[in-house]
Amino acid sequence: MNQSEFAKLHGVSRKTVTQWKARGWL
């Protein structure tokens, strides 16, 4: 699954997904 698909699935922005990855949450 790529970031844009994950973002759509969870109702968050791609920017948020990037921040989560930077924090090690994903």
XYZ file of N, CA and C in Angstrom, residues 12-25:
42
model
N -6.748 10.684 6.384
C -5.729 11.664 6.773
C -5.022 12.158 5.518
N -4.294 13.251 5.660
C -3.560 13.792 4.525
C -2.251 13.035 4.329
N -1.716 13.112 3.119
C -0.435 12.445 2.861
C 0.660 13.062 3.708
N 0.530 14.350 3.980
C 1.501 15.025 4.847
C 1.504 14.388 6.231
N 0.321 14.069 6.732
C 0.205 13.428 8.040
C 0.868 12.055 8.019
N 0.625 11.300 6.963
C 1.235 9.973 6.841
C 2.757 10.089 6.858
N 3.273 11.085 6.160
C 4.721 11.303 6.130
C 5.250 11.608 7.524
N 4.497 12.420 8.272
C 4.908 12.747 9.637
C 4.894 11.501 10.510
N 3.868 10.674 10.354
C 3.784 9.430 11.137
C 4.976 8.535 10.842
N 5.320 8.426 9.556
C 6.470 7.593 9.193
C 7.743 8.151 9.811
N 7.872 9.475 9.827
C 9.058 10.106 10.402
C 9.148 9.810 11.898
N 7.995 9.692 12.544
C 7.972 9.393 13.980
C 8.122 7.908 14.260
N 8.069 7.107 13.195
C 8.201 5.667 13.370
C 6.902 4.985 13.762
N 5.751 5.649 13.518
C 4.460 5.053 13.870
C 3.992 4.033 12.840
